[in-house]
PDB file of C-alpha atoms and ligand atoms in Angstrom:
ATOM      1  CA  MET A  27      21.893  28.689  55.972  1.00 82.00           C
ATOM      2  CA  ALA A  28      19.579  27.347  58.878  1.00 94.00           C
ATOM      3  CA  LEU A  29      18.896  29.542  61.994  1.00 97.00           C
ATOM      4  CA  ARG A  30      20.642  27.660  64.799  1.00 97.00           C
ATOM      5  CA  LEU A  31      18.146  28.243  67.860  1.00 97.00           C
ATOM      6  CA  ASP A  32      19.474  27.337  71.409  1.00 97.00           C
ATOM      7  CA  VAL A  33      16.881  27.106  74.126  1.00 98.00           C
ATOM      8  CA  LEU A  34      18.155  27.078  77.723  1.00 98.00           C
ATOM      9  CA  THR A  35      15.170  25.629  80.235  1.00 98.00           C
ATOM     10  CA  LEU A  36      14.646  23.621  83.337  1.00 98.00           C
ATOM     11  CA  PHE A  37      11.869  21.816  81.403  1.00 98.00           C
ATOM     12  CA  PRO A  38      12.980  20.847  77.693  1.00 98.00           C
ATOM     13  CA  GLY A  39      10.264  18.203  77.665  1.00 98.00           C
ATOM     14  CA  ILE A  40       7.590  21.406  77.263  1.00 98.00           C
ATOM     15  CA  PHE A  41       9.007  21.678  73.885  1.00 98.00           C
ATOM     16  CA  SER A  42       8.535  18.422  72.432  1.00 98.00           C
ATOM     17  CA  GLY A  43       4.987  18.361  71.249  1.00 98.00           C
ATOM     18  CA  PHE A  44       5.544  22.012  69.784  1.00 98.00           C
ATOM     19  CA  LEU A  45       8.583  20.754  67.775  1.00 98.00           C
ATOM     20  CA  ALA A  46       7.074  17.374  66.526  1.00 98.00           C
ATOM     21  CA  GLU A  47       3.835  18.907  65.004  1.00 98.00           C
ATOM     22  CA  SER A  48       2.969  21.117  62.035  1.00 97.00           C
ATOM     23  CA  ILE A  49       5.067  24.098  60.996  1.00 97.00           C
ATOM     24  CA  PRO A  50       8.022  23.885  63.354  1.00 98.00           C
ATOM     25  CA  ARG A  51       8.396  20.251  62.575  1.00 98.00           C
ATOM     26  CA  ILE A  52       8.353  20.899  58.912  1.00 97.00           C
ATOM     27  CA  ALA A  53      10.817  23.561  59.363  1.00 98.00           C
ATOM     28  CA  VAL A  54      13.412  21.433  61.274  1.00 97.00           C
ATOM     29  CA  GLU A  55      12.783  18.432  58.719  1.00 97.00           C
ATOM     30  CA  LYS A  56      13.605  20.927  55.768  1.00 97.00           C
ATOM     31  CA  LYS A  57      16.606  22.010  58.005  1.00 97.00           C
ATOM     32  CA  ALA A  58      15.605  25.714  57.968  1.00 98.00           C
ATOM     33  CA  VAL A  59      16.027  25.718  61.483  1.00 98.00           C
ATOM     34  CA  GLU A  60      18.298  23.596  63.888  1.00 97.00           C
ATOM     35  CA  VAL A  61      16.733  23.702  67.340  1.00 98.00           C
ATOM     36  CA  ARG A  62      19.147  22.745  70.557  1.00 97.00           C
ATOM     37  CA  LEU A  63      17.350  22.242  73.882  1.00 98.00           C
ATOM     38  CA  HIS A  64      19.690  22.527  76.991  1.00 98.00           C
ATOM     39  CA  ASN A  65      18.781  21.753  80.459  1.00 98.00           C
ATOM     40  CA  ILE A  66      20.006  24.415  82.752  1.00 98.00           C
ATOM     41  CA  ARG A  67      20.076  21.830  85.792  1.00 98.00           C
ATOM     42  CA  ALA A  68      22.946  19.915  84.062  1.00 98.00           C
ATOM     43  CA  TRP A  69      25.071  22.781  84.716  1.00 98.00           C
ATOM     44  CA  SER A  70      24.510  23.107  88.495  1.00 98.00           C
ATOM     45  CA  ALA A  71      27.649  22.608  90.425  1.00 98.00           C
ATOM     46  CA  ASP A  72      25.536  21.895  93.736  1.00 97.00           C
ATOM     47  CA  LYS A  73      25.588  18.143  94.744  1.00 97.00           C
ATOM     48  CA  HIS A  74      21.703  18.062  94.678  1.00 98.00           C
ATOM     49  CA  ALA A  75      21.709  19.851  91.155  1.00 98.00           C
ATOM     50  CA  LYS A  76      19.938  22.805  92.877  1.00 97.00           C
ATOM     51  CA  VAL A  77      19.104  25.670  90.602  1.00 98.00           C
ATOM     52  CA  ASP A  78      16.867  28.093  92.771  1.00 97.00           C
ATOM     53  CA  ASP A  79      17.071  29.645  96.393  1.00 97.00           C
ATOM     54  CA  ARG A  80      14.955  31.857  98.985  1.00 97.00           C
ATOM     55  CA  PRO A  81      15.171  35.638  97.750  1.00 97.00           C
ATOM     56  CA  PHE A  82      17.515  37.935  99.865  1.00 98.00           C
ATOM     57  CA  GLY A  83      15.208  40.295 101.726  1.00 98.00           C
ATOM     58  CA  GLY A  84      12.392  37.772 102.216  1.00 97.00           C
ATOM     59  CA  GLY A  85       9.078  37.439 100.255  1.00 96.00           C
ATOM     60  CA  PRO A  86       7.734  34.725  98.589  1.00 95.00           C
ATOM     61  CA  GLY A  87       8.775  32.107  95.835  1.00 95.00           C
ATOM     62  CA  MET A  88      12.133  31.148  94.942  1.00 97.00           C
ATOM     63  CA  VAL A  89      14.886  32.998  92.599  1.00 97.00           C
ATOM     64  CA  MET A  90      16.852  31.102  90.028  1.00 97.00           C
ATOM     65  CA  THR A  91      20.508  31.085  91.099  1.00 98.00           C
ATOM     66  CA  CYS A  92      23.373  32.677  89.078  1.00 98.00           C
ATOM     67  CA  GLN A  93      25.690  29.833  88.898  1.00 98.00           C
ATOM     68  CA  PRO A  94      23.862  27.101  86.844  1.00 98.00           C
ATOM     69  CA  LEU A  95      22.463  29.904  84.461  1.00 98.00           C
ATOM     70  CA  VAL A  96      25.601  31.631  83.660  1.00 98.00           C
ATOM     71  CA  ASP A  97      27.702  28.390  83.075  1.00 98.00           C
ATOM     72  CA  ALA A  98      24.760  27.133  80.802  1.00 98.00           C
ATOM     73  CA  VAL A  99      24.500  30.402  78.712  1.00 97.00           C
ATOM     74  CA  GLU A 100      28.365  30.756  78.650  1.00 97.00           C
ATOM     75  CA  ALA A 101      28.532  27.035  77.213  1.00 97.00           C
ATOM     76  CA  ALA A 102      25.873  27.663  74.868  1.00 96.00           C
ATOM     77  CA  LEU A 103      27.634  30.978  73.567  1.00 95.00           C
ATOM     78  CA  ALA A 104      30.691  29.188  72.944  1.00 94.00           C
ATOM     79  CA  MET A 105      29.116  26.065  71.091  1.00 91.00           C
ATOM     80  CA  ARG A 106      29.152  27.824  67.960  1.00 81.00           C
ATOM     81  CA  SER A 107      30.439  31.264  66.244  1.00 83.00           C
ATOM     82  CA  PRO A 108      29.152  33.617  66.050  1.00 86.00           C
ATOM     83  CA  PRO A 109      27.801  33.770  69.586  1.00 83.00           C
ATOM     84  CA  GLY A 110      24.406  34.911  68.490  1.00 85.00           C
ATOM     85  CA  ARG A 111      21.665  37.107  69.932  1.00 95.00           C
ATOM     86  CA  LEU A 112      21.007  36.447  73.564  1.00 97.00           C
ATOM     87  CA  VAL A 113      17.379  36.543  74.738  1.00 98.00           C
ATOM     88  CA  PHE A 114      16.040  36.243  78.297  1.00 98.00           C
ATOM     89  CA  LEU A 115      11.874  36.018  78.269  1.00 98.00           C
ATOM     90  CA  THR A 116      10.690  37.843  81.024  1.00 97.00           C
ATOM     91  CA  PRO A 117       7.750  40.180  81.535  1.00 97.00           C
ATOM     92  CA  GLU A 118       9.738  43.251  82.149  1.00 96.00           C
ATOM     93  CA  GLY A 119      11.276  42.940  78.647  1.00 97.00           C
ATOM     94  CA  ARG A 120      10.715  44.517  75.419  1.00 98.00           C
ATOM     95  CA  ARG A 121       7.255  43.568  73.997  1.00 98.00           C
ATOM     96  CA  PHE A 122       7.842  41.091  71.040  1.00 98.00           C
ATOM     97  CA  ASP A 123       5.682  41.691  67.770  1.00 97.00           C
ATOM     98  CA  GLN A 124       5.885  40.956  64.207  1.00 96.00           C
ATOM     99  CA  GLN A 125       8.617  43.555  63.181  1.00 96.00           C
ATOM    100  CA  LEU A 126      10.993  41.793  65.930  1.00 97.00           C
ATOM    101  CA  ALA A 127      10.155  38.294  64.739  1.00 97.00           C
ATOM    102  CA  GLY A 128      11.384  39.424  61.083  1.00 96.00           C
ATOM    103  CA  GLU A 129      14.489  40.708  62.711  1.00 97.00           C
ATOM    104  CA  LEU A 130      15.175  37.663  64.474  1.00 97.00           C
ATOM    105  CA  SER A 131      14.430  35.525  61.461  1.00 97.00           C
ATOM    106  CA  ARG A 132      17.197  37.097  59.858  1.00 96.00           C
ATOM    107  CA  GLU A 133      19.770  36.168  62.403  1.00 96.00           C
ATOM    108  CA  GLU A 134      21.998  33.209  62.111  1.00 96.00           C
ATOM    109  CA  ARG A 135      21.758  32.296  65.835  1.00 97.00           C
ATOM    110  CA  LEU A 136      19.586  33.148  68.618  1.00 98.00           C
ATOM    111  CA  ILE A 137      19.821  31.618  72.125  1.00 98.00           C
ATOM    112  CA  LEU A 138      16.533  31.864  74.202  1.00 98.00           C
ATOM    113  CA  VAL A 139      16.650  31.408  78.066  1.00 98.00           C
ATOM    114  CA  CYS A 140      13.555  30.598  79.925  1.00 98.00           C
ATOM    115  CA  GLY A 141      13.037  31.343  83.540  1.00 96.00           C
ATOM    116  CA  ARG A 142      11.001  29.657  86.253  1.00 90.00           C
ATOM    117  CA  TYR A 143       9.847  30.579  89.911  1.00 86.00           C
ATOM    118  CA  GLU A 144       9.949  34.238  90.661  1.00 90.00           C
ATOM    119  CA  GLY A 145      12.557  35.019  88.140  1.00 93.00           C
ATOM    120  CA  PHE A 146      16.500  35.409  87.675  1.00 96.00           C
ATOM    121  CA  ASP A 147      18.909  36.817  90.181  1.00 98.00           C
ATOM    122  CA  GLU A 148      19.598  40.173  88.757  1.00 98.00           C
ATOM    123  CA  ARG A 149      23.245  39.800  88.498  1.00 98.00           C
ATOM    124  CA  VAL A 150      22.906  37.276  85.757  1.00 98.00           C
ATOM    125  CA  PHE A 151      21.529  40.462  83.525  1.00 98.00           C
ATOM    126  CA  GLU A 152      24.492  42.384  84.639  1.00 98.00           C
ATOM    127  CA  LEU A 153      27.034  39.779  83.806  1.00 98.00           C
ATOM    128  CA  LEU A 154      25.594  38.439  80.673  1.00 98.00           C
ATOM    129  CA  LYS A 155      23.979  41.676  79.099  1.00 98.00           C
ATOM    130  CA  PRO A 156      20.960  39.871  77.297  1.00 98.00           C
ATOM    131  CA  GLU A 157      18.139  41.338  75.568  1.00 98.00           C
ATOM    132  CA  ARG A 158      14.771  40.984  77.628  1.00 98.00           C
ATOM    133  CA  LEU A 159      11.822  40.030  75.740  1.00 98.00           C
ATOM    134  CA  SER A 160       8.046  39.845  76.938  1.00 98.00           C
ATOM    135  CA  ILE A 161       5.055  38.370  74.891  1.00 98.00           C
ATOM    136  CA  GLY A 162       2.656  40.601  76.678  1.00 98.00           C
ATOM    137  CA  ASP A 163       1.537  42.308  79.874  1.00 97.00           C
ATOM    138  CA  PHE A 164       0.427  38.954  81.919  1.00 97.00           C
ATOM    139  CA  VAL A 165       2.677  36.586  83.921  1.00 96.00           C
ATOM    140  CA  LEU A 166       3.303  32.885  82.817  1.00 97.00           C
ATOM    141  CA  SER A 167       4.735  30.368  85.081  1.00 96.00           C
ATOM    142  CA  GLY A 168       7.565  30.343  83.200  1.00 97.00           C
ATOM    143  CA  GLY A 169       9.293  31.401  80.020  1.00 98.00           C
ATOM    144  CA  GLU A 170       8.811  28.295  77.888  1.00 98.00           C
ATOM    145  CA  VAL A 171       5.361  29.173  76.538  1.00 98.00           C
ATOM    146  CA  ALA A 172       6.810  32.697  75.610  1.00 98.00           C
ATOM    147  CA  ALA A 173       9.827  31.039  73.991  1.00 98.00           C
ATOM    148  CA  MET A 174       7.550  28.911  72.065  1.00 98.00           C
ATOM    149  CA  ALA A 175       5.756  31.881  70.818  1.00 98.00           C
ATOM    150  CA  VAL A 176       8.708  33.856  69.780  1.00 98.00           C
ATOM    151  CA  MET A 177       9.890  30.673  68.152  1.00 98.00           C
ATOM    152  CA  ASP A 178       6.786  29.863  66.113  1.00 98.00           C
ATOM    153  CA  ALA A 179       6.809  33.398  65.002  1.00 98.00           C
ATOM    154  CA  VAL A 180      10.121  33.355  63.965  1.00 98.00           C
ATOM    155  CA  ILE A 181      10.504  29.907  62.229  1.00 98.00           C
ATOM    156  CA  ARG A 182       7.115  30.383  60.161  1.00 97.00           C
ATOM    157  CA  LEU A 183       9.169  33.376  58.421  1.00 97.00           C
ATOM    158  CA  LEU A 184      12.332  31.510  57.569  1.00 97.00           C
ATOM    159  CA  PRO A 185      12.915  31.018  53.843  1.00 95.00           C
ATOM    160  CA  GLY A 186      11.299  27.845  52.575  1.00 94.00           C
ATOM    161  CA  VAL A 187       9.203  27.097  55.299  1.00 96.00           C
ATOM    162  CA  LEU A 188       5.577  28.356  54.324  1.00 93.00           C
ATOM    163  CA  GLY A 189       4.207  27.070  51.028  1.00 81.00           C
ATOM    164  CA  SER A 190       4.267  30.453  49.444  1.00 69.00           C
ATOM    165  CA  ALA A 191       6.293  33.712  50.509  1.00 63.00           C
ATOM    166  CA  GLU A 192       2.967  35.613  50.043  1.00 61.00           C
ATOM    167  CA  SER A 193       1.541  33.402  52.782  1.00 70.00           C
ATOM    168  CA  ALA A 194       3.664  35.495  55.382  1.00 75.00           C
ATOM    169  CA  ALA A 195       4.020  38.794  53.387  1.00 74.00           C
ATOM    170  CA  SER A 196       0.097  39.041  53.804  1.00 70.00           C
ATOM    171  CA  ASP A 197      -0.136  38.303  57.456  1.00 78.00           C
ATOM    172  CA  SER A 198      -1.800  40.382  59.890  1.00 80.00           C
ATOM    173  CA  PHE A 199       0.845  43.132  61.114  1.00 85.00           C
ATOM    174  CA  ALA A 200       3.238  42.353  58.179  1.00 75.00           C
ATOM    175  CA  ASN A 201       2.002  45.573  56.669  1.00 78.00           C
ATOM    176  CA  GLY A 202       0.954  47.291  59.882  1.00 87.00           C
ATOM    177  CA  VAL A 203      -2.517  46.333  59.256  1.00 94.00           C
ATOM    178  CA  LEU A 204      -4.785  43.066  59.997  1.00 96.00           C
ATOM    179  CA  ASP A 205      -5.193  40.446  57.403  1.00 95.00           C
ATOM    180  CA  HIS A 206      -8.095  40.842  55.149  1.00 97.00           C
ATOM    181  CA  PRO A 207     -10.958  37.977  55.970  1.00 97.00           C
ATOM    182  CA  HIS A 208     -10.620  34.601  54.288  1.00 98.00           C
ATOM    183  CA  TYR A 209     -13.548  32.411  52.960  1.00 98.00           C
ATOM    184  CA  THR A 210     -13.702  28.648  51.478  1.00 98.00           C
ATOM    185  CA  GLN A 211     -16.052  26.163  50.157  1.00 98.00           C
ATOM    186  CA  PRO A 212     -18.812  25.966  50.356  1.00 98.00           C
ATOM    187  CA  PRO A 213     -20.170  29.154  48.502  1.00 98.00           C
ATOM    188  CA  GLU A 214     -23.023  29.193  51.120  1.00 98.00           C
ATOM    189  CA  PHE A 215     -23.229  27.910  54.578  1.00 98.00           C
ATOM    190  CA  ARG A 216     -26.362  28.531  56.772  1.00 98.00           C
ATOM    191  CA  GLY A 217     -27.845  31.343  54.392  1.00 98.00           C
ATOM    192  CA  LEU A 218     -24.322  33.001  54.534  1.00 98.00           C
ATOM    193  CA  ALA A 219     -22.625  33.655  51.054  1.00 98.00           C
ATOM    194  CA  VAL A 220     -19.019  33.965  50.241  1.00 98.00           C
ATOM    195  CA  PRO A 221     -18.718  37.938  48.918  1.00 98.00           C
ATOM    196  CA  GLU A 222     -19.435  37.936  45.259  1.00 98.00           C
ATOM    197  CA  VAL A 223     -16.318  39.611  44.263  1.00 98.00           C
ATOM    198  CA  LEU A 224     -14.034  36.785  45.651  1.00 98.00           C
ATOM    199  CA  ARG A 225     -16.011  34.253  43.460  1.00 97.00           C
ATOM    200  CA  GLY A 226     -15.872  36.557  40.132  1.00 96.00           C
ATOM    201  CA  GLY A 227     -12.192  35.821  39.287  1.00 94.00           C
ATOM    202  CA  ASN A 228     -11.139  39.481  38.600  1.00 98.00           C
ATOM    203  CA  HIS A 229      -7.914  39.642  40.537  1.00 98.00           C
ATOM    204  CA  ALA A 230      -7.653  43.385  40.484  1.00 98.00           C
ATOM    205  CA  TRP A 231     -11.115  43.827  42.007  1.00 98.00           C
ATOM    206  CA  ILE A 232     -10.150  41.055  44.304  1.00 98.00           C
ATOM    207  CA  ASP A 233      -6.984  42.797  45.450  1.00 97.00           C
ATOM    208  CA  ALA A 234      -8.752  46.047  46.050  1.00 98.00           C
ATOM    209  CA  TRP A 235     -11.646  44.353  47.870  1.00 98.00           C
ATOM    210  CA  ARG A 236      -9.038  42.645  50.352  1.00 97.00           C
ATOM    211  CA  ARG A 237      -7.317  45.890  50.895  1.00 97.00           C
ATOM    212  CA  GLU A 238     -10.159  47.730  51.618  1.00 97.00           C
ATOM    213  CA  GLN A 239     -11.541  45.015  54.169  1.00 98.00           C
ATOM    214  CA  ALA A 240      -8.031  44.846  55.745  1.00 96.00           C
ATOM    215  CA  LEU A 241      -8.124  48.527  56.536  1.00 96.00           C
ATOM    216  CA  ALA A 242     -11.632  48.299  57.505  1.00 97.00           C
ATOM    217  CA  ARG A 243     -11.134  45.479  60.073  1.00 97.00           C
ATOM    218  CA  THR A 244      -7.932  47.405  61.396  1.00 97.00           C
ATOM    219  CA  ARG A 245      -9.846  50.514  61.958  1.00 97.00           C
ATOM    220  CA  ARG A 246     -12.467  48.430  63.665  1.00 97.00           C
ATOM    221  CA  PHE A 247     -10.423  45.942  65.932  1.00 97.00           C
ATOM    222  CA  ARG A 248      -7.126  47.525  66.393  1.00 97.00           C
ATOM    223  CA  PRO A 249      -7.475  51.413  65.875  1.00 95.00           C
ATOM    224  CA  ASP A 250      -4.203  51.695  67.742  1.00 94.00           C
ATOM    225  CA  LEU A 251      -2.056  49.952  64.977  1.00 91.00           C
ATOM    226  CA  PRO A 252      -0.104  52.088  62.521  1.00 77.00           C
ATOM    227  CA  ARG A 253      -1.152  52.076  59.017  1.00 67.00           C
TER     228      ARG A 253
HETATM  229  N1  LIG B   1       7.674  34.620  81.711  1.00 96.91           N
HETATM  230  C1  LIG B   1       6.787  34.964  82.474  1.00 96.91           C
HETATM  231  N2  LIG B   1       5.960  35.764  81.917  1.00 96.91           N
HETATM  232  C2  LIG B   1       6.500  36.306  80.634  1.00 96.91           C
HETATM  233  C3  LIG B   1       5.973  36.610  79.620  1.00 96.91           C
HETATM  234  N3  LIG B   1       4.720  37.497  79.600  1.00 96.91           N
HETATM  235  N4  LIG B   1       6.641  37.077  78.612  1.00 96.91           N
HETATM  236  C4  LIG B   1       7.929  36.500  78.513  1.00 96.91           C
HETATM  237  N5  LIG B   1       8.414  35.840  79.473  1.00 96.91           N
HETATM  238  C5  LIG B   1       7.699  35.487  80.645  1.00 96.91           C
END
């Protein structure tokens, strides 16, 4: 069954190029995922369709107001059963990683909520009790790019999306280590040759070489990763 993905944002247009190209597009065409974009502004009860206001206590920037957001989320939750996993993209969230991508790819339904401005009114979290996810310790101007990162990592893991099941199974982080190096044609480029073992056709040797290279690269580039 397809993963149903609802995205709540003030800027649905940001997603159109992403969904129209490459793997996300293939996943939509193959009906591995069904993506629905919802404009939070459409739920604003304000006559000028306002969605933000100045922060209580003062300070720079604007805060997204409760009403449009809570109504939009409740409408999305009610659109189909089961209600699904509700995720807000925000820098204070749990750090997203490959393990969580795998977990989310096994859900029937995900609702991703993107913030703008200085963030969400904190009461939204008390009311909706969502999960908070961050893609790293830096601040984006909105959750949309973070939502696309999460969507991309999840979508490529859905059954039938990549060419072969091994493609995802051998990715970096899938086994707690980085991926092994890759080579293609030509056999020599500017004096640099493809390692001999890869051209020899002995698959046991190739597998052993790749495992060893993956471990060496993990030790060198990411000594912090579990192995
Ligand atoms: N919104 C702004 N910055 C973000 C981040 N690093 N991760 C997720 N959502 C965000």
